Amino acid sequence: MREKRIVNVFQILFLLLVMFVFLFPSYIALLTSWKTRIEVSRSALSFPETFAIQNYIEAIRKSQFLTALKNSCAITFPSVLLIVICSSMGGYSIARHSAKHKIFKYLDRLYVSSLMIPFQILMIPVYRMYKSLRLLNTLQGMVLMLTGVSIAYATFLYVGFVKSIPRELEEAALIDGCGPYKAFFVIVFPMLKPITTTVAALHVMWLWNDFNISLVLMQKESVRPLTVKQYYFFGQYASDYGMAFAAAILTMLPVVIFFMAAQKYLVEGISGGAVKG
Amino acid sequence: MKRKSDWSAYVFILPGFCFFCFAIMIPLVMGINIAFTDWNGITDTYTYIGLKNFTDALQDQRIRQPILNTLYFALLGTAGNTMVSLGLALLVNQKLGKIASAAKMIFFIPVCFSAVLTAFLWKFIYRDVFGQLFHIKNLLGNAALVILAIVIMGLWNSCGINMLVYLSGLKNIPGDLYEAARIDGAGAFKSFRYITLPLLMPSFTVCVTISMTSWLKEFATTMCSTGGGPYGSSRTVSLYIYENLYDYSKAGYGQAVSMLFVIFLVVLGNLVSAFFRAREVEA
């Protein structure tokens, strides 16, 4: 019994050490964001003498934080809504028909293969396409593109989950004369809630952090989301670490808060959907 | 009873498929077209030059280093990711009470960070913090260690999510298997080797495939932290393609390289996933 307790203490100590290692970079970011320029140059590890709140005020003003925040929201949330609707329907259809109809099986394969395509390959054609369609620098264009590139993975997650839920309920409904569309939205969709929350939570996080696509498509200052704003901001104020990190913390705050709230669903859904897929 | 024609299955597919075509298929086809031209990425006109770009790519000396770097990234990144994520999952899975759920959260927080921010933060850590703590020179400036340094950043940024996948795999293994093994006299190592590992195969399939392909595509973190340097020692194939498009004005050539690269990725991804799928067993 005592031996077990010693093992336990050792495990907890080790866990604490690993936690410290993982937390350390975030701690440094938080610490630096409160320090003045002179304090940073004197020592990277010292504790701030006075909490330099002006870093945050400057960061909000100089990076036009509120505009960028509004853009990020206007891009992320409509895209996630579209992704959930389109890929839940698509995933359901693929999961139920891929055994009988070859075409659904091939579509599934196509989606999975497309996950390996790096966006850099599509950059130039997408830019050309958007220029001729006059979609460059528009929030709607950005929503279309983000939804499109996310469909494959989201559908993949839905396919895995739908396969694990029994057909009986929907079949009973179909026999009772319920149409296939009503059967999906009234009976199946509510059962997909766990994976829907995961897909939504994951994509809120990923689209919020998207860099490649917005870098290419959002060239005007007024439509840039937070990540791209931050990229240029870091370039411009590279020497002023305090303010740069303040801007970084401000950008991360919404995602981390969101994660804390959605944590449970993320964990459950990743377990349920991704593995069985 | 059955309706004569039920189009609902196709209707359900359609909206998602349209978005998919718009964002991926159409640009991909446009890209294939560009790969057969000498387009420079700027002008409106270009001429078709047949397979020249592809034969050039196969003879290109300068592509060798990026290919080797990319394979090194993938090897180091996938091995690191598997070990660290599985290690974290095993650690969190021990019955340690509240601290384990706190740990789970802390390991996941870096996943919320964008590549831009990760690179910026770790650049500062490598240069100022490590310099001050251990008195070592910036790892990102060391040609031999730069890839390792970037992989460490990437692991910090991505292990949380794979940890969750492994954790759920571990939770699905029935406890009585371990009990039976213990009664039969198997030690901790043996029960890990003969129970945990085989039953975790579905998690390996997902994690290894996804982390390997994402390391093969490595772009954003490297771009933001070293830009491929020093002296091209961290330049990946993705970066090389990007440079051809934007810096050398050889969009056609870059596009041809990227086509070959995609074929390689798809084949390798399918092989690896088939390898692990074949080793999955039912609990």
Short mmCIF file of C-alpha atoms in Angstrom, two decimals, chain A residues 8-164:
data_model
loop_
_atom_site.label_atom_id
_atom_site.label_comp_id
_atom_site.label_asym_id
_atom_site.label_seq_id
_atom_site.Cartn_x
_atom_site.Cartn_y
_atom_site.Cartn_z
CA ASN A 8 1.40 8.24 -6.76
CA VAL A 9 3.40 11.09 -5.29
CA PHE A 10 6.07 10.58 -7.90
CA GLN A 11 3.45 10.63 -10.66
CA ILE A 12 1.90 13.83 -9.33
CA LEU A 13 5.28 15.53 -9.11
CA PHE A 14 6.08 14.51 -12.64
CA LEU A 15 2.68 15.70 -13.85
CA LEU A 16 3.23 19.06 -12.15
CA LEU A 17 6.58 19.37 -13.89
CA VAL A 18 5.09 18.67 -17.31
CA MET A 19 2.26 21.12 -16.59
CA PHE A 20 4.83 23.75 -15.72
CA VAL A 21 6.69 23.14 -19.00
CA PHE A 22 3.48 23.50 -21.00
CA LEU A 23 2.37 26.59 -19.14
CA PHE A 24 5.73 28.32 -19.25
CA PRO A 25 5.44 29.99 -22.71
CA SER A 26 1.99 31.38 -21.91
CA TYR A 27 3.30 32.61 -18.59
CA ILE A 28 6.14 34.41 -20.38
CA ALA A 29 3.68 36.04 -22.78
CA LEU A 30 1.48 37.22 -19.93
CA LEU A 31 4.47 38.45 -17.93
CA THR A 32 6.02 40.35 -20.81
CA SER A 33 2.75 42.02 -21.72
CA TRP A 34 2.83 43.88 -18.39
CA LYS A 35 6.41 45.11 -18.67
CA THR A 36 7.76 48.35 -20.07
CA ARG A 37 10.25 48.34 -22.91
CA ILE A 38 13.19 48.98 -20.58
CA GLU A 39 12.19 46.19 -18.22
CA VAL A 40 12.00 43.70 -21.08
CA SER A 41 15.44 44.61 -22.37
CA ARG A 42 16.92 44.36 -18.90
CA SER A 43 15.68 40.84 -18.20
CA ALA A 44 13.29 38.48 -19.96
CA LEU A 45 12.31 36.70 -16.75
CA SER A 46 11.95 39.43 -14.15
CA PHE A 47 8.61 40.28 -12.67
CA PRO A 48 7.12 43.60 -13.84
CA GLU A 49 7.80 46.40 -11.36
CA THR A 50 4.72 48.38 -12.19
CA PHE A 51 1.95 46.79 -14.20
CA ALA A 52 2.21 48.64 -17.48
CA ILE A 53 -1.45 48.91 -18.39
CA GLN A 54 -0.51 51.38 -21.15
CA ASN A 55 0.77 48.39 -23.20
CA TYR A 56 -2.80 47.20 -23.51
CA ILE A 57 -4.24 50.65 -24.17
CA GLU A 58 -1.63 51.28 -26.86
CA ALA A 59 -2.18 47.85 -28.37
CA ILE A 60 -5.94 48.35 -28.64
CA ARG A 61 -5.47 51.79 -30.21
CA LYS A 62 -2.59 51.03 -32.58
CA SER A 63 -3.86 47.69 -33.85
CA GLN A 64 -7.44 48.92 -34.30
CA PHE A 65 -8.40 45.99 -32.14
CA LEU A 66 -12.15 46.52 -32.19
CA THR A 67 -12.42 46.62 -35.99
CA ALA A 68 -10.35 43.46 -36.30
CA LEU A 69 -12.39 41.76 -33.57
CA LYS A 70 -15.59 42.63 -35.41
CA ASN A 71 -14.13 41.22 -38.66
CA SER A 72 -13.03 38.01 -36.98
CA CYS A 73 -16.53 37.51 -35.58
CA ALA A 74 -18.20 38.32 -38.90
CA ILE A 75 -16.00 35.73 -40.62
CA THR A 76 -15.95 32.97 -38.03
CA PHE A 77 -19.55 32.56 -36.88
CA PRO A 78 -21.43 32.49 -40.22
CA SER A 79 -18.82 30.05 -41.57
CA VAL A 80 -19.24 27.72 -38.62
CA LEU A 81 -23.03 27.80 -39.03
CA LEU A 82 -22.73 26.88 -42.71
CA ILE A 83 -20.18 24.18 -41.98
CA VAL A 84 -22.43 22.54 -39.39
CA ILE A 85 -25.52 22.56 -41.63
CA CYS A 86 -23.79 21.38 -44.82
CA SER A 87 -21.52 18.75 -43.33
CA SER A 88 -24.12 17.23 -40.99
CA MET A 89 -26.39 16.61 -43.98
CA GLY A 90 -23.53 15.39 -46.14
CA GLY A 91 -22.02 13.21 -43.43
CA TYR A 92 -25.40 11.64 -42.71
CA SER A 93 -25.95 10.86 -46.37
CA ILE A 94 -22.48 9.37 -46.85
CA ALA A 95 -22.68 7.27 -43.70
CA ARG A 96 -26.07 5.80 -44.61
CA HIS A 97 -25.49 5.15 -48.32
CA SER A 98 -21.78 4.46 -48.81
CA ALA A 99 -22.27 0.72 -48.33
CA LYS A 100 -24.77 0.42 -51.18
CA HIS A 101 -23.92 3.22 -53.59
CA LYS A 102 -20.39 3.48 -54.90
CA ILE A 103 -20.70 7.20 -55.58
CA PHE A 104 -21.02 8.03 -51.86
CA LYS A 105 -18.02 5.86 -51.08
CA TYR A 106 -15.94 7.67 -53.70
CA LEU A 107 -17.06 11.02 -52.35
CA ASP A 108 -15.96 9.94 -48.88
CA ARG A 109 -12.56 8.96 -50.32
CA LEU A 110 -12.34 12.26 -52.17
CA TYR A 111 -13.04 14.24 -48.99
CA VAL A 112 -10.46 12.28 -46.99
CA SER A 113 -7.80 12.60 -49.70
CA SER A 114 -8.42 16.33 -49.97
CA LEU A 115 -7.41 16.71 -46.32
CA MET A 116 -3.82 16.29 -47.46
CA ILE A 117 -3.85 19.21 -49.88
CA PRO A 118 -1.85 22.12 -48.50
CA PHE A 119 -3.48 25.49 -48.98
CA GLN A 120 -0.34 26.99 -50.54
CA ILE A 121 -1.13 25.00 -53.68
CA LEU A 122 -4.53 26.64 -54.00
CA MET A 123 -3.31 30.13 -53.10
CA ILE A 124 -2.60 31.46 -56.57
CA PRO A 125 -5.67 29.98 -58.32
CA VAL A 126 -7.92 31.14 -55.49
CA TYR A 127 -6.47 34.63 -55.72
CA ARG A 128 -7.08 34.73 -59.47
CA MET A 129 -10.59 33.39 -59.06
CA TYR A 130 -11.48 35.89 -56.34
CA LYS A 131 -10.08 38.78 -58.33
CA SER A 132 -12.24 38.00 -61.33
CA LEU A 133 -15.33 37.34 -59.19
CA ARG A 134 -14.72 40.60 -57.27
CA LEU A 135 -14.74 38.74 -53.99
CA LEU A 136 -11.34 39.95 -52.77
CA ASN A 137 -11.50 41.94 -49.53
CA THR A 138 -15.09 40.98 -48.83
CA LEU A 139 -16.23 39.27 -45.67
CA GLN A 140 -18.73 37.18 -47.68
CA GLY A 141 -15.96 35.88 -49.94
CA MET A 142 -13.95 34.92 -46.91
CA VAL A 143 -16.93 33.04 -45.42
CA LEU A 144 -17.37 31.10 -48.68
CA MET A 145 -13.71 30.08 -48.78
CA LEU A 146 -13.43 29.10 -45.12
CA THR A 147 -16.60 27.03 -45.35
CA GLY A 148 -15.35 25.32 -48.49
CA VAL A 149 -11.99 24.32 -47.10
CA SER A 150 -13.55 23.04 -43.86
CA ILE A 151 -16.32 20.89 -45.35
CA ALA A 152 -14.16 17.82 -45.94
CA TYR A 153 -12.91 17.39 -42.38
CA ALA A 154 -16.23 18.29 -40.75
CA THR A 155 -18.04 15.77 -42.98
CA PHE A 156 -15.43 13.14 -42.10
CA LEU A 157 -16.19 13.68 -38.41
CA TYR A 158 -19.95 13.45 -38.99
CA VAL A 159 -19.61 10.24 -41.06
CA GLY A 160 -17.82 8.55 -38.16
CA PHE A 161 -20.45 9.60 -35.68
CA VAL A 162 -23.53 8.77 -37.78
CA LYS A 163 -22.19 5.25 -38.33
CA SER A 164 -22.26 4.72 -34.57
#
